[in-house]
Backbone as ProteinMPNN parsed JSONL, in Angstrom:
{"seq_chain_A": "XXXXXXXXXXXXXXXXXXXXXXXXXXXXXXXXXXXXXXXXXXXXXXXXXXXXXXXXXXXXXXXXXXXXXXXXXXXXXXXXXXXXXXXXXXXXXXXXXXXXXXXXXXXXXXXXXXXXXXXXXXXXXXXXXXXXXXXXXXXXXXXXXXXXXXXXXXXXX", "coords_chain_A": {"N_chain_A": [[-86.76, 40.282, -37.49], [-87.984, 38.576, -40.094], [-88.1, 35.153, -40.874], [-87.992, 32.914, -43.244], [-89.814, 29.792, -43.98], [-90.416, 26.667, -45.04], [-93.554, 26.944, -45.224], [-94.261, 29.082, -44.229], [-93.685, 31.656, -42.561], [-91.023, 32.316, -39.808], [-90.867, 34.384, -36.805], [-89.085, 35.961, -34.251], [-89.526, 37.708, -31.517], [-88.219, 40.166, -29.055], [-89.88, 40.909, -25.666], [-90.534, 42.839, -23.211], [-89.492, 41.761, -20.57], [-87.416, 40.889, -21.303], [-87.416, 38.31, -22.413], [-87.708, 36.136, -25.387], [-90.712, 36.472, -27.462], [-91.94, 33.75, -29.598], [-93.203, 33.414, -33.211], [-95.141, 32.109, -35.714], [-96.472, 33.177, -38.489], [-98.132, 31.539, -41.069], [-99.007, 32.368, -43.786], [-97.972, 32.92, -46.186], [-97.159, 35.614, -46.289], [-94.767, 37.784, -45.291], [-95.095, 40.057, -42.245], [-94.96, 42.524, -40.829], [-92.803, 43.742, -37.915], [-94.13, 45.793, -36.287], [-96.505, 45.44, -37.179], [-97.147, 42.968, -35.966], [-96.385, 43.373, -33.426], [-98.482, 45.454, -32.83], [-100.741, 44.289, -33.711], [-100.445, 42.148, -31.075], [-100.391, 43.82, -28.8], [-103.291, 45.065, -29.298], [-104.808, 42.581, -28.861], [-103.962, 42.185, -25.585], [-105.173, 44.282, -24.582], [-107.473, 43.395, -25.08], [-108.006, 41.208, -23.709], [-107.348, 41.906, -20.842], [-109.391, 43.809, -20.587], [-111.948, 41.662, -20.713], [-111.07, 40.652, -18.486], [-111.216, 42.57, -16.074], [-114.351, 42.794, -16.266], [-114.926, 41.287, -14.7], [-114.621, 42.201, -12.135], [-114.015, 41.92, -8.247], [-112.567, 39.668, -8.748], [-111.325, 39.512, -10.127], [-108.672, 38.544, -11.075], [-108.991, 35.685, -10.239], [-110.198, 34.638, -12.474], [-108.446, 35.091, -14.261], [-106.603, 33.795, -13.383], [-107.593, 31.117, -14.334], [-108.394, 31.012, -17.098], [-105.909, 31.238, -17.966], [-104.913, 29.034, -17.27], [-106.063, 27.283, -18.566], [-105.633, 27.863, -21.382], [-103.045, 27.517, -21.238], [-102.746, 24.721, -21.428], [-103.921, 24.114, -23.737], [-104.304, 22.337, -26.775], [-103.107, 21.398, -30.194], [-103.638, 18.965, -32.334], [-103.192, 17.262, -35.856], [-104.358, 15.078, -35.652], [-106.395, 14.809, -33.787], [-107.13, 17.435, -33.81], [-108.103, 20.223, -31.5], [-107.605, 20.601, -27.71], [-107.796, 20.065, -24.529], [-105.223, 18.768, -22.615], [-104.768, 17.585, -19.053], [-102.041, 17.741, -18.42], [-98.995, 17.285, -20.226], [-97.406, 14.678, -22.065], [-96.855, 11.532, -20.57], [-98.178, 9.528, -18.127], [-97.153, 6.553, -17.996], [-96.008, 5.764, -20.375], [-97.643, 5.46, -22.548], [-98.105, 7.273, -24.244], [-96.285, 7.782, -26.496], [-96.484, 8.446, -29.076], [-98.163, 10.692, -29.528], [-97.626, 12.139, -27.2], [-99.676, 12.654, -25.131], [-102.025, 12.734, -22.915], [-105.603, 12.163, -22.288], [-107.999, 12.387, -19.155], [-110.475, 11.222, -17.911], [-112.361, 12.27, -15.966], [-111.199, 14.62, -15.412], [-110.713, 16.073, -17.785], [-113.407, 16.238, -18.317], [-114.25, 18.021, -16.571], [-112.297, 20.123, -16.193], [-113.527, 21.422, -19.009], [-115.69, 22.258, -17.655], [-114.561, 24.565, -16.392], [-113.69, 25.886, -18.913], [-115.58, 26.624, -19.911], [-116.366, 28.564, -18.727], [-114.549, 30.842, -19.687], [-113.56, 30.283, -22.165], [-115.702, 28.915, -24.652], [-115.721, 27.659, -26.981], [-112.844, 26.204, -26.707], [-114.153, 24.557, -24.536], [-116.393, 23.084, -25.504], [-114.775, 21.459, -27.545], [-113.447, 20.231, -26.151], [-115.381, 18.208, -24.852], [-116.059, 17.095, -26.507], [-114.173, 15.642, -27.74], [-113.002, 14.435, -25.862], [-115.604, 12.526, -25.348], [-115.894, 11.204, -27.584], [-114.091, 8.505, -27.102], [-115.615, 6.735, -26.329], [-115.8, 3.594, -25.653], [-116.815, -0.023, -25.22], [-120.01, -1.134, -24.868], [-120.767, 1.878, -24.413], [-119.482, 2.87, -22.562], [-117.61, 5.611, -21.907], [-113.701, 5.844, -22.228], [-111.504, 5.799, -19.684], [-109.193, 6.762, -19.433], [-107.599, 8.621, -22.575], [-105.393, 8.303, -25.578], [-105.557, 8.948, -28.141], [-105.201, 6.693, -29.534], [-104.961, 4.523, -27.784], [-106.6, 3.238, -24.873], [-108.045, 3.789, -21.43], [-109.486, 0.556, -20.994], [-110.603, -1.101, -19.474], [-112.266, -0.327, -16.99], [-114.648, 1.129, -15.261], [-116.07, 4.396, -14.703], [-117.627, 6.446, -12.067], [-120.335, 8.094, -14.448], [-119.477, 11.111, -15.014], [-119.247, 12.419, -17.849], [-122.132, 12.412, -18.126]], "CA_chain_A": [[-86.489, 39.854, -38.846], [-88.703, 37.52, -40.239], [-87.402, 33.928, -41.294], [-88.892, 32.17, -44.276], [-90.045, 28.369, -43.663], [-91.22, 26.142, -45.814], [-95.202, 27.229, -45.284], [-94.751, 30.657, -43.802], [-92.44, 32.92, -41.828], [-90.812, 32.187, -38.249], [-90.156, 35.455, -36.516], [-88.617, 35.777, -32.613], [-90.102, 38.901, -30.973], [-88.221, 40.044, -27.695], [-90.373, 41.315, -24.959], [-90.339, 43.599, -21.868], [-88.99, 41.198, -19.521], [-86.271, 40.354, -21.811], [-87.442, 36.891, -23.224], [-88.362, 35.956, -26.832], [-91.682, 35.298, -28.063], [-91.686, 33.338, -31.456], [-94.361, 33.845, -33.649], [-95.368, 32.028, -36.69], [-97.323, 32.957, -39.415], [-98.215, 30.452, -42.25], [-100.09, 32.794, -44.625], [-96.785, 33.145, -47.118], [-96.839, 37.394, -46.181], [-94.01, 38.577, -43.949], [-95.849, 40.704, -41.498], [-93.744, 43.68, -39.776], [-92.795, 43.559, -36.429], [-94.9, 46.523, -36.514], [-97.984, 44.788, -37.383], [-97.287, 42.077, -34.778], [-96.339, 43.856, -32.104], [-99.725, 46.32, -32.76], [-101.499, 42.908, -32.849], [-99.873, 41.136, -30.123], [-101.086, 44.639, -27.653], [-104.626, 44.9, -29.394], [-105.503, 41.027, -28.645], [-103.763, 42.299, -24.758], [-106.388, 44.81, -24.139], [-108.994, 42.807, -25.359], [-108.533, 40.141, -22.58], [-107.403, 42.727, -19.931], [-110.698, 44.173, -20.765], [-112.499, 40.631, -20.291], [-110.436, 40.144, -16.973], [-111.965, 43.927, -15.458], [-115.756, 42.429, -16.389], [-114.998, 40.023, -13.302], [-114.362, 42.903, -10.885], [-112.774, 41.746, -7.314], [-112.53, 38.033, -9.171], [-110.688, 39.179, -11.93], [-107.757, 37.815, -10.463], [-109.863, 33.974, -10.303], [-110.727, 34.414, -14.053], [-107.169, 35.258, -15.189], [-105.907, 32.386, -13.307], [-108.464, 30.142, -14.728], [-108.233, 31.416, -18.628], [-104.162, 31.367, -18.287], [-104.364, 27.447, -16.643], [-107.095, 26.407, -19.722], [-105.078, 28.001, -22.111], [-101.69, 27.457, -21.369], [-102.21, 23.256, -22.167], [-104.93, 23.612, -25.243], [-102.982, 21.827, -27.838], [-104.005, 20.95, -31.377], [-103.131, 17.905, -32.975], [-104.267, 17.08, -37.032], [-105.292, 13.604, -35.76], [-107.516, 14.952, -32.748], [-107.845, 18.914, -32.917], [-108.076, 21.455, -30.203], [-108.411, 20.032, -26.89], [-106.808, 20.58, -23.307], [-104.578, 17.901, -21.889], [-104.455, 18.44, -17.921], [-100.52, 17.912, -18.519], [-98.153, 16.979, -21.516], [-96.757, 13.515, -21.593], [-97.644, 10.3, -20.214], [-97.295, 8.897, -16.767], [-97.809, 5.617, -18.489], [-95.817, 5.814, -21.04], [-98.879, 4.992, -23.59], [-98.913, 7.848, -25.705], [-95.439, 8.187, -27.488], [-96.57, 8.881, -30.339], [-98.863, 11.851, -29.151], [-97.124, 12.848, -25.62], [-100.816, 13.441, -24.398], [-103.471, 11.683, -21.989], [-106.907, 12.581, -21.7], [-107.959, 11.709, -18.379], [-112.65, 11.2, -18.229], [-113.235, 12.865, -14.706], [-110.069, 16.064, -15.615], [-110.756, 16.418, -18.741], [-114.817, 16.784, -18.454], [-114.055, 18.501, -15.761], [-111.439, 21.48, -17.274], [-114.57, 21.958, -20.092], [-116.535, 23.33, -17.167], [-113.906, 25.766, -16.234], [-113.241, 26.593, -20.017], [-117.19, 27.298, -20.384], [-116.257, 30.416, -17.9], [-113.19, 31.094, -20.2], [-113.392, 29.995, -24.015], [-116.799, 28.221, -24.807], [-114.859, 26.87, -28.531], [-112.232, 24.933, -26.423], [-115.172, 23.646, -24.063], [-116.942, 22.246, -26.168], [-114.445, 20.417, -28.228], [-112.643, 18.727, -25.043], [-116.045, 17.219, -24.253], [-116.205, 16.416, -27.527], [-112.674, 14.873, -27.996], [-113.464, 12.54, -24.811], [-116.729, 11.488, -25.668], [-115.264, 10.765, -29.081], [-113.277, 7.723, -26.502], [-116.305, 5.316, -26.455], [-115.833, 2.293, -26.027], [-117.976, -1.557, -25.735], [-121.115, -0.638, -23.468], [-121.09, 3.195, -24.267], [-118.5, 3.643, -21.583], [-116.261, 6.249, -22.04], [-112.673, 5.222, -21.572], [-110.722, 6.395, -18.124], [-107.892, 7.755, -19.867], [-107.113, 8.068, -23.685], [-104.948, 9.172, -25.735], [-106.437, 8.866, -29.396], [-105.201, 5.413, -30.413], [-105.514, 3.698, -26.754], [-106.887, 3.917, -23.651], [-108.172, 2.523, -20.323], [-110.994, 0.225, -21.246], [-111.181, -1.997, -19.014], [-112.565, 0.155, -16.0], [-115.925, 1.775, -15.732], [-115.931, 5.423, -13.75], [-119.239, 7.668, -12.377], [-120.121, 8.885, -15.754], [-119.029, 12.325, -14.819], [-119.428, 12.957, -18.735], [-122.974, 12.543, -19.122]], "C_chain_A": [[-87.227, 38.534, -39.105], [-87.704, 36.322, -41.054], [-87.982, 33.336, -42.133], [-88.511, 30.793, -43.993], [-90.778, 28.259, -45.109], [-92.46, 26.377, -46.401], [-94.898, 28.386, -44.561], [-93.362, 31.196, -43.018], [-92.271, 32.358, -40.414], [-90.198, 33.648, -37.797], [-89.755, 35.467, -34.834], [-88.655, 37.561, -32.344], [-88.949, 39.12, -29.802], [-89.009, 41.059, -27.068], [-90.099, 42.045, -23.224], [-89.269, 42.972, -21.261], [-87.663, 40.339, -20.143], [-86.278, 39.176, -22.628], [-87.811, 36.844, -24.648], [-89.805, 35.53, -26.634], [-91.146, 34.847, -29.469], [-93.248, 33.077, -31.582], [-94.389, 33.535, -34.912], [-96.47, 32.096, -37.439], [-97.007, 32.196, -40.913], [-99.436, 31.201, -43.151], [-99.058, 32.982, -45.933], [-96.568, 34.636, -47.065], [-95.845, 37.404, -44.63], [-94.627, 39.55, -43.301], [-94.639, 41.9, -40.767], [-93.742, 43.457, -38.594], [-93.736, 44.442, -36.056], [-95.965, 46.165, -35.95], [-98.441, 43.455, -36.295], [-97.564, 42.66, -33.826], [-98.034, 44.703, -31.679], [-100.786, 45.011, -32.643], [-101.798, 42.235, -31.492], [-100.874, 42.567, -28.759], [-102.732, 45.167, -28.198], [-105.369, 43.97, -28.556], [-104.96, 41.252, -26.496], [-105.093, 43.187, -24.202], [-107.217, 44.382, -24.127], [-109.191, 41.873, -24.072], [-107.905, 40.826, -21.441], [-108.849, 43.252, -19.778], [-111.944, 43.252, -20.313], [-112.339, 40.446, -18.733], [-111.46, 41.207, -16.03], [-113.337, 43.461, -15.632], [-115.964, 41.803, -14.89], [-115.15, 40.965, -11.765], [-113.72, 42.22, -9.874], [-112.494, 40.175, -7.758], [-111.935, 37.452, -10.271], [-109.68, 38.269, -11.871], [-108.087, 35.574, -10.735], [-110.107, 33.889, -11.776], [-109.392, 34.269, -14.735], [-106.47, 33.982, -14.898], [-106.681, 31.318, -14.081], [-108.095, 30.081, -16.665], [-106.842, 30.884, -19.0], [-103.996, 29.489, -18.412], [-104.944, 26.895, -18.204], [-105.697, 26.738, -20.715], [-103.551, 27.538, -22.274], [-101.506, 25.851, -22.004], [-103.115, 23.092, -23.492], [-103.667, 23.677, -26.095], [-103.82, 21.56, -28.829], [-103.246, 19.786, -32.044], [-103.938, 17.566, -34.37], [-105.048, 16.061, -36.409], [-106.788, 13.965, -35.055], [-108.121, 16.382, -32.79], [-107.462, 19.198, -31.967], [-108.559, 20.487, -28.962], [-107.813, 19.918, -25.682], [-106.512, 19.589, -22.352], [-105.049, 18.142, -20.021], [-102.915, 18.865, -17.875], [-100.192, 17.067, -20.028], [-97.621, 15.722, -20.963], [-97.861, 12.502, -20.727], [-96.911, 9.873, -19.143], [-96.527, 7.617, -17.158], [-96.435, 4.89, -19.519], [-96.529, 4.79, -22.382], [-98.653, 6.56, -24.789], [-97.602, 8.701, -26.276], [-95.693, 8.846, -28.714], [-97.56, 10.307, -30.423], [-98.531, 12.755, -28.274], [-98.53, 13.473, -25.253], [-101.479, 12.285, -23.649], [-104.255, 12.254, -21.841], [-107.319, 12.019, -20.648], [-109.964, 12.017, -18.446], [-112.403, 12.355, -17.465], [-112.521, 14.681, -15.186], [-110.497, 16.536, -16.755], [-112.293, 17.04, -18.798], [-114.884, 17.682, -17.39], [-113.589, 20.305, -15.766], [-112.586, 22.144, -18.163], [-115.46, 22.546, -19.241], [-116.203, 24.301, -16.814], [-113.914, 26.264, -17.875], [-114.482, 27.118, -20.371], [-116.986, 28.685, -19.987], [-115.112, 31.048, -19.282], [-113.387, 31.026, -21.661], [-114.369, 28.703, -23.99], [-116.409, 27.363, -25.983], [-114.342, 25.745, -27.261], [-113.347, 24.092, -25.479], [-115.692, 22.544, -24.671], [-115.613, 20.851, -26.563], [-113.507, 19.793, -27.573], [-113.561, 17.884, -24.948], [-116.569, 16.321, -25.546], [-115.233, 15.148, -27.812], [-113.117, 13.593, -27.117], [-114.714, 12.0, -24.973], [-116.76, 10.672, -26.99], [-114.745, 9.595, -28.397], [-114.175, 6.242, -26.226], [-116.005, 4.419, -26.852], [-116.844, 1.0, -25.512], [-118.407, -0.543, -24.541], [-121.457, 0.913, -23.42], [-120.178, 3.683, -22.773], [-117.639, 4.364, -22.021], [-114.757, 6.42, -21.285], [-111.93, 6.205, -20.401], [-109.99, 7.439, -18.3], [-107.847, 7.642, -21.564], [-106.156, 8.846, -24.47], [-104.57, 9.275, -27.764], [-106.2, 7.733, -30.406], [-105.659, 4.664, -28.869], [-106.236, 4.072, -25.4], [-107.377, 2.775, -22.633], [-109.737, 2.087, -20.73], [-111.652, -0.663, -20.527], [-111.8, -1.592, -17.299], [-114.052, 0.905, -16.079], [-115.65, 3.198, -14.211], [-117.273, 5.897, -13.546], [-119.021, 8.364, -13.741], [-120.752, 10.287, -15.945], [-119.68, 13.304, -16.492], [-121.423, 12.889, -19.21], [-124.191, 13.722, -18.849]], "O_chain_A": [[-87.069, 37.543, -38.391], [-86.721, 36.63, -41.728], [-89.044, 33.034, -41.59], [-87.347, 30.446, -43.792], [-91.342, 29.032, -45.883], [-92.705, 26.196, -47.593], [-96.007, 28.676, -44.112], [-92.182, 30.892, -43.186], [-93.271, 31.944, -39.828], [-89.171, 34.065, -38.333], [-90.468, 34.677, -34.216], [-87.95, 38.411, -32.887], [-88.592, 37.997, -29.446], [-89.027, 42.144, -27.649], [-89.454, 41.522, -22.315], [-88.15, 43.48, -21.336], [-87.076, 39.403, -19.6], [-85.38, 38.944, -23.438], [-88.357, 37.888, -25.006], [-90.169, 34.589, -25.929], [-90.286, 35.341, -30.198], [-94.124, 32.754, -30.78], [-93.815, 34.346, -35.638], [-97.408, 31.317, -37.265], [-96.003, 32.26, -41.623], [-100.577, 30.745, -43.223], [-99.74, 33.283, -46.913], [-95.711, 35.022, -47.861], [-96.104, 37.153, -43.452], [-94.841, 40.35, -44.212], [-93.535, 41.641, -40.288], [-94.736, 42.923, -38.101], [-94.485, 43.878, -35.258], [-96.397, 46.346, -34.812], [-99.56, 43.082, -35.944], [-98.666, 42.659, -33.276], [-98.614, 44.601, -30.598], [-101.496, 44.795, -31.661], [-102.86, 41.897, -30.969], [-101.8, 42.216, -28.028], [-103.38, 45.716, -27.308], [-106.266, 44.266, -27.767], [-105.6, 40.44, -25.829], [-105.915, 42.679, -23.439], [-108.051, 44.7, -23.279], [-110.268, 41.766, -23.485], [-107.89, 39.918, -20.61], [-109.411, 43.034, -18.705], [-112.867, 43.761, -19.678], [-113.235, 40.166, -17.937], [-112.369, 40.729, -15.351], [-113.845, 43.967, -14.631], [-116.96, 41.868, -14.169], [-115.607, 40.591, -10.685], [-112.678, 41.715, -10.293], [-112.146, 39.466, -6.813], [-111.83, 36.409, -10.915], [-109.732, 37.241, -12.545], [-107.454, 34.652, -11.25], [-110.211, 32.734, -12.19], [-109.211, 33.459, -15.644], [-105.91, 33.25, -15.714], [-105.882, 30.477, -14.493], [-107.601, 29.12, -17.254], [-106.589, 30.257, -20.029], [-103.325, 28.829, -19.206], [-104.247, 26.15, -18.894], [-104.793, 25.905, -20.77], [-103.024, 27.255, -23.35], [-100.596, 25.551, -22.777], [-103.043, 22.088, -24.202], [-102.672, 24.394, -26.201], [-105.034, 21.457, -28.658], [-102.037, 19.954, -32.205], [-105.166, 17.539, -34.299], [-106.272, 16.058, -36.537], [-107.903, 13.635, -35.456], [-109.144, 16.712, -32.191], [-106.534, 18.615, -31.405], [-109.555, 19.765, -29.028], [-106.747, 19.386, -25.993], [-107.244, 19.405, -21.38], [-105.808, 19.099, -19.867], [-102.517, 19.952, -17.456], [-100.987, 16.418, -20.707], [-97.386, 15.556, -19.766], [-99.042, 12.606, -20.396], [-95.692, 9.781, -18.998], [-95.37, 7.494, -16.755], [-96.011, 3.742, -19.386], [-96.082, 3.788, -22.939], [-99.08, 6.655, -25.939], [-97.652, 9.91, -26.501], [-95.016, 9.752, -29.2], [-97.598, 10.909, -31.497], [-98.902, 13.927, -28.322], [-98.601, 14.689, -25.076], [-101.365, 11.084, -23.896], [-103.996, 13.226, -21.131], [-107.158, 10.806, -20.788], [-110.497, 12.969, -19.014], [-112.224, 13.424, -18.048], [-113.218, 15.694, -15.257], [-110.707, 17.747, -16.683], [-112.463, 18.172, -19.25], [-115.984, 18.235, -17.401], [-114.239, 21.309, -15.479], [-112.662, 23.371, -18.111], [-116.171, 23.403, -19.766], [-117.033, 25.206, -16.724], [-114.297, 27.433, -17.897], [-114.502, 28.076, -21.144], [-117.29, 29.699, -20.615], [-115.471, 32.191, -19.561], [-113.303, 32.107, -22.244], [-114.025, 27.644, -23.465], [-116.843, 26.213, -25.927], [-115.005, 24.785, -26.869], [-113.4, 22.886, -25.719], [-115.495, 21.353, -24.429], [-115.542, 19.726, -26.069], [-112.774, 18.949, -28.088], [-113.185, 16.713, -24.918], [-117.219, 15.276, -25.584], [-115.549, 13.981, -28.041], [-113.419, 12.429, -27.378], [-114.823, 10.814, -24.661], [-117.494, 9.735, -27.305], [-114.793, 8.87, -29.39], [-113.736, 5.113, -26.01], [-115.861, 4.128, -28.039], [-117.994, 1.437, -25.479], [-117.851, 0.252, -23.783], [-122.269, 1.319, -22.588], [-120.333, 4.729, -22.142], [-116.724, 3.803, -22.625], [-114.572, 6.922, -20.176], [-111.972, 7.429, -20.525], [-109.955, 8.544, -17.76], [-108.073, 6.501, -21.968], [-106.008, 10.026, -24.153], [-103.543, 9.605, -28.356], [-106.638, 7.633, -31.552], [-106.808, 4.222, -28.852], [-106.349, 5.237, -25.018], [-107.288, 1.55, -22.715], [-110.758, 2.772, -20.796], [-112.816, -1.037, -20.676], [-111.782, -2.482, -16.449], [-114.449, 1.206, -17.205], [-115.193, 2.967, -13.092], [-118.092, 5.876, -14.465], [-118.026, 8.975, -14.131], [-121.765, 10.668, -16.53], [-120.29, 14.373, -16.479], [-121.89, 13.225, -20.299], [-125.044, 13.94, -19.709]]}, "name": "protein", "num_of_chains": 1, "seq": "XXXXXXXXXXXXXXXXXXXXXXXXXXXXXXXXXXXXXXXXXXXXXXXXXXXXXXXXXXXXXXXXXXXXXXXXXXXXXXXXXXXXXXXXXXXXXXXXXXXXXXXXXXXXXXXXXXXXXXXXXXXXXXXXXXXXXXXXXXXXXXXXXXXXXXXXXXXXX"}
């Protein structure tokens, strides 16, 4: 049963294994469970299908795709762009709960090249977006502060 929000519909799917997904669309059309569910196992084949390209390595790809994907987050301020983890050791980035870390972060964009070439890009984008004095790009950031007063191998260039 779909739920009307403010900007679009909240609906709570349950699945095989018993759990909910939730699933919002923000287009103002209630969608059928129907039309989800036939979605939701289209967009399954499609990257089952991707996974089988890998042959005995599919296994290494799925883990890899699942790890990228599972932390790409989007934020208005920053966009698409894949934490290594949520939250702050630090506690620096209240107001975001994220840290970009240089070496992890440019790092992740070479696994996501194998995986999703979009989020690639725009992690190495996001952290090179972190420049600061000298063309160093900062250690850690997390889109208002960061570490600036350190210089690392510049892993990103």
């Amino acid at each position: 049963q779909a739920q009307p929000t403010e900007i679009g519909f909240s609906i709570q799917l349950p699945i095989k294994s018993g759990a909910t997904v939730a699933v919002f669309i923000g287009n103002g059309t209630a969608p059928t469970t129907m039309t989800i569910a036939q979605a939701m196992s289209d967009a399954r084949a499609k990257l089952v299908s991707r996974f089988a390209k890998f042959g005995v390595h599919n296994e290494t790809y799925a883990g890899m795709q699942i790890a990228i994907s599972w932390n790409t987050v989007y934020t208005p301020y920053e966009g698409i762009f894949t934490p290594v983890f949520r939250g702050s050791p630090w506690d620096v980035a209240k107001a975001h709960n994220y840290v970009l870390f240089e070496w992890d972060t440019y790092l992740s964009s070479m696994i996501a090249a194998h995986t999703d070439l979009w989020v690639a890009k725009s992690n190495i984008i996001r952290m090179t977006k972190s420049l600061i004095y000298a063309g160093y790009v900062a250690g850690f950031w997390n889109g208002l502060c960061g570490e600036v007063d350190k210089s690392k191998p510049p892993v990103g260039a």
